[in-house]
Tab-separated table of C-alpha atoms and ligand atoms in Angstrom:
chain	number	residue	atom	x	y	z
I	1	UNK	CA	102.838	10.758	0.708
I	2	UNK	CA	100.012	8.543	-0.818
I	3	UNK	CA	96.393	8.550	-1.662
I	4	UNK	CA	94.226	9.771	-4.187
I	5	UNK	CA	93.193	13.187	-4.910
I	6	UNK	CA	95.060	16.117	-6.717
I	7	UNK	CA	98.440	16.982	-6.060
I	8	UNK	CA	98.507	18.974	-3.120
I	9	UNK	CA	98.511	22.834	-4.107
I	10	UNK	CA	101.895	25.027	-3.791
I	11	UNK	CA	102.094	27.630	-1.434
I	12	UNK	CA	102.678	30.374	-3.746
I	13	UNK	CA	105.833	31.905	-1.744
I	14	UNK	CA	108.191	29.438	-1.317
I	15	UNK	CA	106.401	26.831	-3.936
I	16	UNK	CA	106.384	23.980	-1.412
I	17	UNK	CA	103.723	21.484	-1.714
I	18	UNK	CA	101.361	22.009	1.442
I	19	UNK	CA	101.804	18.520	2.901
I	20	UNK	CA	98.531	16.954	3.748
I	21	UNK	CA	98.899	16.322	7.063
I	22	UNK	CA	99.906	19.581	8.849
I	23	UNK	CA	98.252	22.597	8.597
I	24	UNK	CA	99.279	26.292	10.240
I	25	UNK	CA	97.352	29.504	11.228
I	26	UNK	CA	97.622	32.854	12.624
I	27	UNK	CA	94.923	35.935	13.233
I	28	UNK	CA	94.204	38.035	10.154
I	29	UNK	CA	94.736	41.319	12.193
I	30	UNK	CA	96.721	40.078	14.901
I	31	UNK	CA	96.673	42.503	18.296
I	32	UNK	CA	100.307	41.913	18.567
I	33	UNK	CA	103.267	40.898	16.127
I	34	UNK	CA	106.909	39.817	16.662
I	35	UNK	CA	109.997	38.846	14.699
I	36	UNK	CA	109.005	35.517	13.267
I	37	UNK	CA	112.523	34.049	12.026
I	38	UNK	CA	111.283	31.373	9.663
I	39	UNK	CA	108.713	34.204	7.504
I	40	UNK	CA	111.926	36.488	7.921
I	41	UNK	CA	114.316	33.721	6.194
I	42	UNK	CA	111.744	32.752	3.153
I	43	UNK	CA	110.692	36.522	2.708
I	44	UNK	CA	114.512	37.655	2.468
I	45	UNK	CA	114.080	40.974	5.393
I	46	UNK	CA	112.837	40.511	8.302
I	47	UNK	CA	109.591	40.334	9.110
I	48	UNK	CA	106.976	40.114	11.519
I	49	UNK	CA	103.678	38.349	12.340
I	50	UNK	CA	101.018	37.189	14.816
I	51	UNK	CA	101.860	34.263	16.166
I	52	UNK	CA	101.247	31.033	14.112
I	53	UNK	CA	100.365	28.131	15.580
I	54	UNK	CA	100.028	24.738	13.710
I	55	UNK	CA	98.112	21.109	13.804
I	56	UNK	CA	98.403	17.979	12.450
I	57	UNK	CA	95.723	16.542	10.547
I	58	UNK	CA	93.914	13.397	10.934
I	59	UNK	CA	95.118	10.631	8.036
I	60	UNK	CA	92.514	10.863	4.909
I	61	UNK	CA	90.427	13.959	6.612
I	62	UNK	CA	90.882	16.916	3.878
I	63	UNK	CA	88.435	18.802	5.204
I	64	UNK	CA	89.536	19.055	8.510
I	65	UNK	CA	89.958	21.982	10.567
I	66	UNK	CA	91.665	22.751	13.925
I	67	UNK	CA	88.927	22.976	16.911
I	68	UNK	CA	90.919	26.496	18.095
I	69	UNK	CA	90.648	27.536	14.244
I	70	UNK	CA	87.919	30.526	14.199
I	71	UNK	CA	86.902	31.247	10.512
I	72	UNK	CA	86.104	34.753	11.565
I	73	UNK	CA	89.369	35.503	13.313
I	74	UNK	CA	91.969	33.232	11.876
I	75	UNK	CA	93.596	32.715	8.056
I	76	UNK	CA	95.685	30.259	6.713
I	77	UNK	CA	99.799	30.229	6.446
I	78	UNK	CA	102.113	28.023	4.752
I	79	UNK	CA	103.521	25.154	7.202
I	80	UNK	CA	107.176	26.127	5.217
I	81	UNK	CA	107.488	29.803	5.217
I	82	UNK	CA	104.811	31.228	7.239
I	83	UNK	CA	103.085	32.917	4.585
I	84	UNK	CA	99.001	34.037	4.373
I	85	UNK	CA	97.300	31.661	1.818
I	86	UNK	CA	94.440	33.566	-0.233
I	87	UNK	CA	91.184	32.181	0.825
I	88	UNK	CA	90.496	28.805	-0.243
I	89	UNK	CA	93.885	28.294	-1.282
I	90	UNK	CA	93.937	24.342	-0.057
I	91	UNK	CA	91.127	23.344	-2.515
I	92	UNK	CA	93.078	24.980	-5.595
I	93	UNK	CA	95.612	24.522	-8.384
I	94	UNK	CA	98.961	26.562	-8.660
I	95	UNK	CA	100.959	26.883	-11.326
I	96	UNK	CA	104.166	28.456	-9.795
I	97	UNK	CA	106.612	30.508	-12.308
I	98	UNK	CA	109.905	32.321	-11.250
I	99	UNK	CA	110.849	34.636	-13.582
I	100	UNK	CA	114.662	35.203	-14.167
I	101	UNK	CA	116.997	37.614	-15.966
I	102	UNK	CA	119.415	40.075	-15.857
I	103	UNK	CA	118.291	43.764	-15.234
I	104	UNK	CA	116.415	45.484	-18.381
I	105	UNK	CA	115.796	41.913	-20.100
I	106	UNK	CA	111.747	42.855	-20.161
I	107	UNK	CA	110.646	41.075	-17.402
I	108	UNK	CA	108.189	43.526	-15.796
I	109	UNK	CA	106.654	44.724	-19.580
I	110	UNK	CA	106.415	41.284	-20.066
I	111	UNK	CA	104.556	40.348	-16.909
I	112	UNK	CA	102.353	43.519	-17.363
I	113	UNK	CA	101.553	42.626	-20.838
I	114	UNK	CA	101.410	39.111	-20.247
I	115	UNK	CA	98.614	39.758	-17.509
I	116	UNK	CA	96.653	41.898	-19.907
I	117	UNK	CA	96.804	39.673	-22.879
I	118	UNK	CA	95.748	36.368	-20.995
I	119	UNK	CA	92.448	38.982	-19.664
I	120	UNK	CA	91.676	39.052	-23.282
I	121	UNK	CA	92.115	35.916	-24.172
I	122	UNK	CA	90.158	34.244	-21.013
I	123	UNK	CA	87.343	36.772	-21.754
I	124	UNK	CA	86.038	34.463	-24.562
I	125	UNK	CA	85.813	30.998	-22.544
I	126	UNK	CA	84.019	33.501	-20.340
I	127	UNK	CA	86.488	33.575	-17.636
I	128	UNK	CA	88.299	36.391	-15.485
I	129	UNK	CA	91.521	36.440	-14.548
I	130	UNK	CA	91.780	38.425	-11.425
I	131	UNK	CA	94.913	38.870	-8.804
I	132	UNK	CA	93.696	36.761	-5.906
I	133	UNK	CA	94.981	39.087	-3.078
I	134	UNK	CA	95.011	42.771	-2.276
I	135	UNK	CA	98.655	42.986	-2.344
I	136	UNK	CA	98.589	41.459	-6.016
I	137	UNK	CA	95.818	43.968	-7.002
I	138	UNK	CA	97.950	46.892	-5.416
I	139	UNK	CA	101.094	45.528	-6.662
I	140	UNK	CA	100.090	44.826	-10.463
I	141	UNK	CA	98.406	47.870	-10.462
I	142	UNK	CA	100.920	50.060	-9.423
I	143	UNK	CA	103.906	48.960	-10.885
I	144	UNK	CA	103.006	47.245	-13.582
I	145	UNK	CA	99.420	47.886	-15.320
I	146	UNK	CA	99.749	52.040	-14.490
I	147	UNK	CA	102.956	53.000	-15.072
I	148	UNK	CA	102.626	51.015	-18.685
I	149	UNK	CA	98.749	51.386	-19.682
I	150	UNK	CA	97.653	54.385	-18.111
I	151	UNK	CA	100.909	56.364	-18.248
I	152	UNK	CA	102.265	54.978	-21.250
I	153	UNK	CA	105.868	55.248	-19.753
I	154	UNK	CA	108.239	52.434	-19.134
I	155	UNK	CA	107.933	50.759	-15.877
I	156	UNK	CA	110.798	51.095	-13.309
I	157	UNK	CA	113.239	48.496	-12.427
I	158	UNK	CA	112.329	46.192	-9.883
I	159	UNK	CA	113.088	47.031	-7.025
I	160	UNK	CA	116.204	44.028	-5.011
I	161	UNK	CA	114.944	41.998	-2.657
I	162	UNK	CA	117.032	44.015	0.023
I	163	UNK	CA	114.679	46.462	-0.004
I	164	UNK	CA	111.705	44.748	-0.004
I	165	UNK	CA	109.971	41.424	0.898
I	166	UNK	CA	109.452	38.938	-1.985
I	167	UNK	CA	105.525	39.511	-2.823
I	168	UNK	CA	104.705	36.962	-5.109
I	169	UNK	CA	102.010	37.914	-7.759
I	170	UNK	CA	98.836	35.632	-7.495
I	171	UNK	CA	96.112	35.688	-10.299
I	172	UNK	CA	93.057	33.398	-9.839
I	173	UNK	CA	92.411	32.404	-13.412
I	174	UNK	CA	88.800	31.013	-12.066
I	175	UNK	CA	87.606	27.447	-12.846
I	176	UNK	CA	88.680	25.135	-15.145
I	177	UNK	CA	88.327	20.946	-15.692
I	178	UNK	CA	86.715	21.138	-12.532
I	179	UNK	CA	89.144	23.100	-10.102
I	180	UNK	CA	89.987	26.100	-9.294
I	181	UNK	CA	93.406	27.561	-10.830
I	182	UNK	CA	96.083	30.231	-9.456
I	183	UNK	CA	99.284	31.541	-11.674
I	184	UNK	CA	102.136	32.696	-9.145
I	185	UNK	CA	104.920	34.274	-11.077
I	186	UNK	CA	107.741	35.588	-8.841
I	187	UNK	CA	109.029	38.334	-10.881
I	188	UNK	CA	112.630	38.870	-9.369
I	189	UNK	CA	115.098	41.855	-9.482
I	190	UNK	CA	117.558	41.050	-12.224
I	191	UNK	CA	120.424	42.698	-10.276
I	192	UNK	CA	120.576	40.026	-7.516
I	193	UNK	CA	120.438	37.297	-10.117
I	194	UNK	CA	123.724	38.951	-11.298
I	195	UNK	CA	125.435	38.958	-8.199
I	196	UNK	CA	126.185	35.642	-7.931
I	197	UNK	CA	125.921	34.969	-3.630
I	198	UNK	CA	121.750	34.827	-4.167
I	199	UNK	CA	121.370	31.267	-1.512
I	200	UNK	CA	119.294	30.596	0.648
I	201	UNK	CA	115.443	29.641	1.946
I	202	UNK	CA	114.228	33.193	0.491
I	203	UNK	CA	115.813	31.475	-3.348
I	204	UNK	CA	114.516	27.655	-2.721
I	205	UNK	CA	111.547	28.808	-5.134
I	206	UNK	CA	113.365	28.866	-7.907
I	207	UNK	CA	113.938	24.710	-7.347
I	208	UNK	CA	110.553	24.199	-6.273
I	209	UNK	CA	108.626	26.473	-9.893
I	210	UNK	CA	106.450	24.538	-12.337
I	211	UNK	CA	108.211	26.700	-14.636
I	212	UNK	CA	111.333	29.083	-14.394
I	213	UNK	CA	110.870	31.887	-17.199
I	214	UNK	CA	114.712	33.073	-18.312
I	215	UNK	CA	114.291	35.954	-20.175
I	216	UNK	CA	117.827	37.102	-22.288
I	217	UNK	CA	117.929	40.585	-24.362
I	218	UNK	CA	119.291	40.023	-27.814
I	219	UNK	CA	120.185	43.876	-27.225
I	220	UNK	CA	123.032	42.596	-25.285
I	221	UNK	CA	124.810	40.956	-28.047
I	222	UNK	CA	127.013	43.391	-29.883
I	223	UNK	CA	126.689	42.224	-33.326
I	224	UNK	CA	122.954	43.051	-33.041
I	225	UNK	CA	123.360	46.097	-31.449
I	226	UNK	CA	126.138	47.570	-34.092
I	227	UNK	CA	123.600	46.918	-36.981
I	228	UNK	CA	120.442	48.139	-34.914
I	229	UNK	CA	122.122	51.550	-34.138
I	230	UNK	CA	120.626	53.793	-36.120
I	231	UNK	CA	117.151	51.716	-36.286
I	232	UNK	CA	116.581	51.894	-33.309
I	233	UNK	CA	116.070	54.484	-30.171
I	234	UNK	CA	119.652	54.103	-28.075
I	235	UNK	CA	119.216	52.817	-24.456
I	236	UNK	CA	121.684	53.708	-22.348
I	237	UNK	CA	120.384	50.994	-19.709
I	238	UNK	CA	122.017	47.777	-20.021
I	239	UNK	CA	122.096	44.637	-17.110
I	240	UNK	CA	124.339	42.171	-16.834
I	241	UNK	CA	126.228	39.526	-18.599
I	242	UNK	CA	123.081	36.949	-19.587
I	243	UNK	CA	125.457	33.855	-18.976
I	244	UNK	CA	126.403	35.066	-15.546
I	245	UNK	CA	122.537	35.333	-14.905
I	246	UNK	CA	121.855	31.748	-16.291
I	247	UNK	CA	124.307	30.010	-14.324
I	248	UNK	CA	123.024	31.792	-10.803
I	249	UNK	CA	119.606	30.052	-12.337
I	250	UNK	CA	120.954	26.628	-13.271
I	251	UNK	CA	122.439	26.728	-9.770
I	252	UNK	CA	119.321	28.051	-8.028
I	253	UNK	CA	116.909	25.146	-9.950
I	254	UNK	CA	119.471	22.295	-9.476
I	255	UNK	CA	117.891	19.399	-7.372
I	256	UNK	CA	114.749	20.395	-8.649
I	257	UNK	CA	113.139	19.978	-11.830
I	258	UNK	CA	110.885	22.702	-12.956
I	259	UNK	CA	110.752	23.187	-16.619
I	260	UNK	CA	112.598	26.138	-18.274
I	261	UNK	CA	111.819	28.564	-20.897
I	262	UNK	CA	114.423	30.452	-22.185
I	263	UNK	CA	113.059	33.601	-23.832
I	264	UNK	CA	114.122	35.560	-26.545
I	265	UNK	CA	112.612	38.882	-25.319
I	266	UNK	CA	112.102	42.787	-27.166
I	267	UNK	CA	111.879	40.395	-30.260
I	268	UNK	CA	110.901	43.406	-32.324
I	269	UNK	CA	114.391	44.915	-32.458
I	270	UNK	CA	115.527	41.345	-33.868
I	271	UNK	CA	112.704	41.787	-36.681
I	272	UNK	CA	114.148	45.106	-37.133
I	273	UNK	CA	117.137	43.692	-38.725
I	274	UNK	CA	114.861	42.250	-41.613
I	275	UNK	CA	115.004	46.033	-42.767
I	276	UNK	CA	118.581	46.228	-42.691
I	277	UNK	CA	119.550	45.258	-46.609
I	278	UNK	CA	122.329	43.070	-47.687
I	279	UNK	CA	123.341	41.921	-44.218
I	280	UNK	CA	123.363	38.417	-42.635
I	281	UNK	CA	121.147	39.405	-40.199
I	282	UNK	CA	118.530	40.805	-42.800
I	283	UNK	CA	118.023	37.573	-44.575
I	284	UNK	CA	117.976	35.328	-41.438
I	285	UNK	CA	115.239	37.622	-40.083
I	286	UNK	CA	113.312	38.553	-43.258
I	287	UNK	CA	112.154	34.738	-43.659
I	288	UNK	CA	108.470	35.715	-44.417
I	289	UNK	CA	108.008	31.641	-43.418
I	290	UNK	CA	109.553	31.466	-40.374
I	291	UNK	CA	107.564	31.038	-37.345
I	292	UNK	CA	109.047	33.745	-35.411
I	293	UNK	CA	107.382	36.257	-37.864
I	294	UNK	CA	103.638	35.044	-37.461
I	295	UNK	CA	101.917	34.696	-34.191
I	296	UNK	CA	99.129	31.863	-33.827
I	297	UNK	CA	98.814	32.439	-30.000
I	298	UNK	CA	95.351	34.801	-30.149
I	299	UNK	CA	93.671	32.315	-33.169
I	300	UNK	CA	94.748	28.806	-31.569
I	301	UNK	CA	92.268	27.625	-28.579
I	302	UNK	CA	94.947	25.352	-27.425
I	303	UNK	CA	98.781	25.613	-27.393
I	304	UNK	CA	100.429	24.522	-30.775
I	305	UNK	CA	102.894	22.591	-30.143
I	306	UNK	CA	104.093	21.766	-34.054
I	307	UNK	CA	103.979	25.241	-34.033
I	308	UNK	CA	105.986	25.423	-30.914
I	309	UNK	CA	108.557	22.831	-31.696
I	310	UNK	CA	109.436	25.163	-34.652
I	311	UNK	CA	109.777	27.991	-32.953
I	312	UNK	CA	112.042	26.441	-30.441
I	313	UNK	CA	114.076	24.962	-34.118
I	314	UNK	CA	114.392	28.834	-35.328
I	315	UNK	CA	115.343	30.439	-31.777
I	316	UNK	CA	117.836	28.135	-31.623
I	317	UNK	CA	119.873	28.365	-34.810
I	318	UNK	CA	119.079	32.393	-34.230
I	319	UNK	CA	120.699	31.477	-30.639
I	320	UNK	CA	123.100	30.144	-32.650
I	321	UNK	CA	124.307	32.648	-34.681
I	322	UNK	CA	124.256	35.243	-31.387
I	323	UNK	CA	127.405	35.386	-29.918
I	324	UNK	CA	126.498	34.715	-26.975
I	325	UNK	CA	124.504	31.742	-28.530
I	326	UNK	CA	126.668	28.743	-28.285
I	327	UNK	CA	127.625	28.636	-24.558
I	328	UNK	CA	123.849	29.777	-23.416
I	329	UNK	CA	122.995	26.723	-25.470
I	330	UNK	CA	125.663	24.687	-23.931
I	331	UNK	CA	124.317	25.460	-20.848
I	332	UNK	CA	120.423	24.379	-20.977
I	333	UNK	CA	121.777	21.404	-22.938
I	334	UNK	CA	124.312	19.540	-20.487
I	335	UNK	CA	126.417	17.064	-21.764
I	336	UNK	CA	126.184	15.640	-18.659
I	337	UNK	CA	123.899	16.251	-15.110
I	338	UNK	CA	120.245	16.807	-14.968
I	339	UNK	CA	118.424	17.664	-18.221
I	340	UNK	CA	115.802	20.155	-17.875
I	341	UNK	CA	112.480	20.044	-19.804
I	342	UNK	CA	113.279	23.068	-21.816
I	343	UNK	CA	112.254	25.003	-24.651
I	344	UNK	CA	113.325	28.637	-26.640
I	345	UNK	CA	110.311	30.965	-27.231
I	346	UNK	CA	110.991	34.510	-28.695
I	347	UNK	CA	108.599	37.335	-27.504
I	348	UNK	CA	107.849	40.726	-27.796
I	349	UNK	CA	105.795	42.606	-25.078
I	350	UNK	CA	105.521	45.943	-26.857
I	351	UNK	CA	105.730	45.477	-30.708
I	352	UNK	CA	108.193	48.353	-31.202
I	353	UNK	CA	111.255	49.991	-29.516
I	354	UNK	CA	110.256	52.620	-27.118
I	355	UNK	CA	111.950	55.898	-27.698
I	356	UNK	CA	113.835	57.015	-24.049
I	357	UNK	CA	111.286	56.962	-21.766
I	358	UNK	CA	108.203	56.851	-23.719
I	359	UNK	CA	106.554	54.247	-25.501
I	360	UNK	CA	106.831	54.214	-29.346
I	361	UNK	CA	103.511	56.374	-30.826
I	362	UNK	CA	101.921	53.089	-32.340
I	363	UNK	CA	101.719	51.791	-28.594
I	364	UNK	CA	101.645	48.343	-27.543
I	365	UNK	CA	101.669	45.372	-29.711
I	366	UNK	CA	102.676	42.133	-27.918
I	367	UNK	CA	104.093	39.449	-30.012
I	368	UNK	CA	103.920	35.583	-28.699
I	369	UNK	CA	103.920	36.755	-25.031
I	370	UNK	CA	101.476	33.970	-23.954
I	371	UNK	CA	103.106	31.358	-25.736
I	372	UNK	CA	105.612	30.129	-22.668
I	373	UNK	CA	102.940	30.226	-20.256
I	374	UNK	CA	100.448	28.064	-22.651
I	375	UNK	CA	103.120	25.742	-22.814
I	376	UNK	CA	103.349	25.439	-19.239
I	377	UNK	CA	99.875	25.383	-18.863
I	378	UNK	CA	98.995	22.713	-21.904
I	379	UNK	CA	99.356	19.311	-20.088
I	380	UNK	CA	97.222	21.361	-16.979
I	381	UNK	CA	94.002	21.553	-18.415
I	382	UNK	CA	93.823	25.214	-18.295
I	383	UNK	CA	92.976	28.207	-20.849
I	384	UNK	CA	91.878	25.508	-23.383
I	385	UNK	CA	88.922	23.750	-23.264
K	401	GDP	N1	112.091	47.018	-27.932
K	401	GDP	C1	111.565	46.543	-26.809
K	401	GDP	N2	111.990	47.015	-25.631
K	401	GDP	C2	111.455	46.513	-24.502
K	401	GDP	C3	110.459	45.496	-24.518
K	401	GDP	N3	110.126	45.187	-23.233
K	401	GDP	C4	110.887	45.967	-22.453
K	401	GDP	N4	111.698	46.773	-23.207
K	401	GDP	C5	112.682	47.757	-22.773
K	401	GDP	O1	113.450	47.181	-21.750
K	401	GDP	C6	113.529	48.050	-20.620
K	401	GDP	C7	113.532	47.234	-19.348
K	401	GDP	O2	112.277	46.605	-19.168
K	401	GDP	P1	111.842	46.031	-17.750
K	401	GDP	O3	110.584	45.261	-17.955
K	401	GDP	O4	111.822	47.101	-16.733
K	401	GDP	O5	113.056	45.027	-17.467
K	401	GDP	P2	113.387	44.209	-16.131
K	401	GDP	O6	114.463	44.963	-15.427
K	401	GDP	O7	113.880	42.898	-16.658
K	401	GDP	O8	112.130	44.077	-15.335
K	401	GDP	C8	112.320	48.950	-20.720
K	401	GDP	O9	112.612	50.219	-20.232
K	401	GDP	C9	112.059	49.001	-22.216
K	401	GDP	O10	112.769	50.098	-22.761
K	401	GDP	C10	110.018	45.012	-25.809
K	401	GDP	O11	109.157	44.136	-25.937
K	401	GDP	N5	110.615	45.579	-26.901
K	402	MG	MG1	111.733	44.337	-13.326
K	403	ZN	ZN1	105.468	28.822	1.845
């Protein structure tokens, strides 16, 4: 492919470039649908749709639209997977994330607080950030804004892609250095990342992200746990093994080369530990210095990325000293094969342990959650002026 112009905008499904010279339709309420075997492979169930029909495009002609395409009638599908394409979606920006992680790493809270907080922050460039479909606005809204703002519960687990189609969520984050930008983050059930036989079109994504998000619960390492026991709330519900999780994801992005944040999540129970006196784990975490106990993300304008870099330092001697540390470092740093454009972040979506089902009293308190998406987003032109 050649020219000038942007890069051509991801479809925000299967994360394939649209290529410039093809385009697909179908009707938006089509009087009859049928089994449709490639939207059926990419979605992961079957599935069924109007019948889509596709062009090619005349060389340099970007504008160009099929005579038989009605405006009125017809919408948009990727040329890949078949998918609808939010209006407008050629003359956009995506920024494609897959999120990844064993069951009960966070990823949901995260995603619902991680929503919320980059609302805030867009609010003073005067900017909205808005899902850019109705099944996004039905689908953050219902299981992940309500269940965690308005009923101040804990959301449920997400539900395996066996059961149900992979939605990705799309949020138009509205103009910025001229065009107009999308975040697609593909939250994914942790317990088919355990099992390791995830292959597949409906898992190409994962090769294809700007960004895969790996999210591992320093819960899950037993040292931590012994010494949190009686400081914080017991939860019976733990996922799987995070280095069984990792490797399904260093299989699923290999050939590809998105870059990869590996998150630190419920960072609060680690901070915790800076109450427990006279133990190892007290003094590493007690560090009033230390980057992982400030957070610069609502103050800065732009991503830090001193402050970053030393984050990334103190996650990774923390990583370190986990158990499970040294191989999960072993494994985002090959000694040999593809190096992936990596870095360690440590979040917190909601400040505090919640006690069983409930939310802890204080409420919600999110600690560095935008900081892996600003870093994605830094070299974009987006959320900074
Ligand atoms: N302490 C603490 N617990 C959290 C945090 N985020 C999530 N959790 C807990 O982790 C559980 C699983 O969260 P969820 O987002 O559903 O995980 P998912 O299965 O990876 O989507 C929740 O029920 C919460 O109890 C956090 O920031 N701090
Ligand atoms: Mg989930
Ligand atoms: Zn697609």
């Amino acid at each position: 492919m050649t020219g000038p112009g942007p890069a051509p905008v991801k479809c925000p499904r299967c994360f394939t470039a649209l290529p410039h010279d093809k385009v697909a339709w179908t009707e938006a309420t089509p009087e009859s649908v049928a089994h449709n075997p490639t939207a059926s492979a990419y979605a992961g169930v079957a599935t069924s749709t109007g019948q889509v029909h596709t062009a090619n495009r005349p060389e340099n002609s970007p504008d160009w639209i099929p005579a038989s395409f009605d405006v009125h009638r017809h919408v948009e599908v990727c040329v890949t997977c078949h998918y609808t394409l939010p209006p407008m979606w050629r003359y956009g920006e995506a920024t494609c994330v897959a999120m990844a992680g064993a069951r009960y790493t966070g990823k949901t809270v995260f995603i619902a607080v991680l929503i919320k907080q980059l609302q805030q922050y867009t609010e003073r460039f005067h900017r909205e950030v808005i899902p850019a479909d109705d099944e996004t606005a039905n689908r953050y809204s219902a299981i992940y804004e309500t269940p965690l703002f308005v009923e101040r519960g804990i959301v449920q687990a997400t539900p395996s892609a066996a059961s149900e189609a992979h939605h990705p969520l799309i949020f138009d984050l509205g103009v910025w250095d001229g065009l107009k930008r999308f975040l697609v983050i593909r939250d994914v059930a942790g317990e088919d990342l355990e099992e390791a036989k995830v292959a597949g079109p409906a898992w190409e994504f994962f090769s294809r992200a700007d960004a895969v998000f790996f999210l591992f619960d320093p819960l899950r390492v037993e040292d931590v746990s012994d010494q949190l026991r009686d400081l914080i709330p017991d939860s019976s519900r733990v996922g799987g093994d995070p280095r069984d999780v990792l490797r399904v994801v260093m299989r699923l992005i290999s050939g590809g080369n998105p870059r990869l944040g590996v998150i630190l999540s419920k960072f609060d129970a680690l901070q915790e530990l800076s109450r427990v006196k006279n133990s190892a784990w007290g003094q590493v975490m007690g560090h009033p210095g230390a980057a992982f106990n400030r957070d610069p993300s609502l103050v800065n304008r732009s991503y830090d990325e001193t402050d970053g870099q030393l984050l990334d330092a103190e996650v990774r001697s923390l990583l370190q000293r986990l158990r499970a540390g040294p191989s999960l470092l072993n494994m985002v740093d090959p000694v040999t094969g593809q190096q992936y454009h990596h870095r360690f972040f440590a979040v917190s979506a909601l400040g505090e342990s919640p006690e069983g089902e409930r939310l802890h009293p204080n409420g919600i308190s999110p600690f560095r959650c935008m900081d892996p998406i600003r870093w994605v987003l830094a070299d974009r032109h987006v959320l900074q002026e």
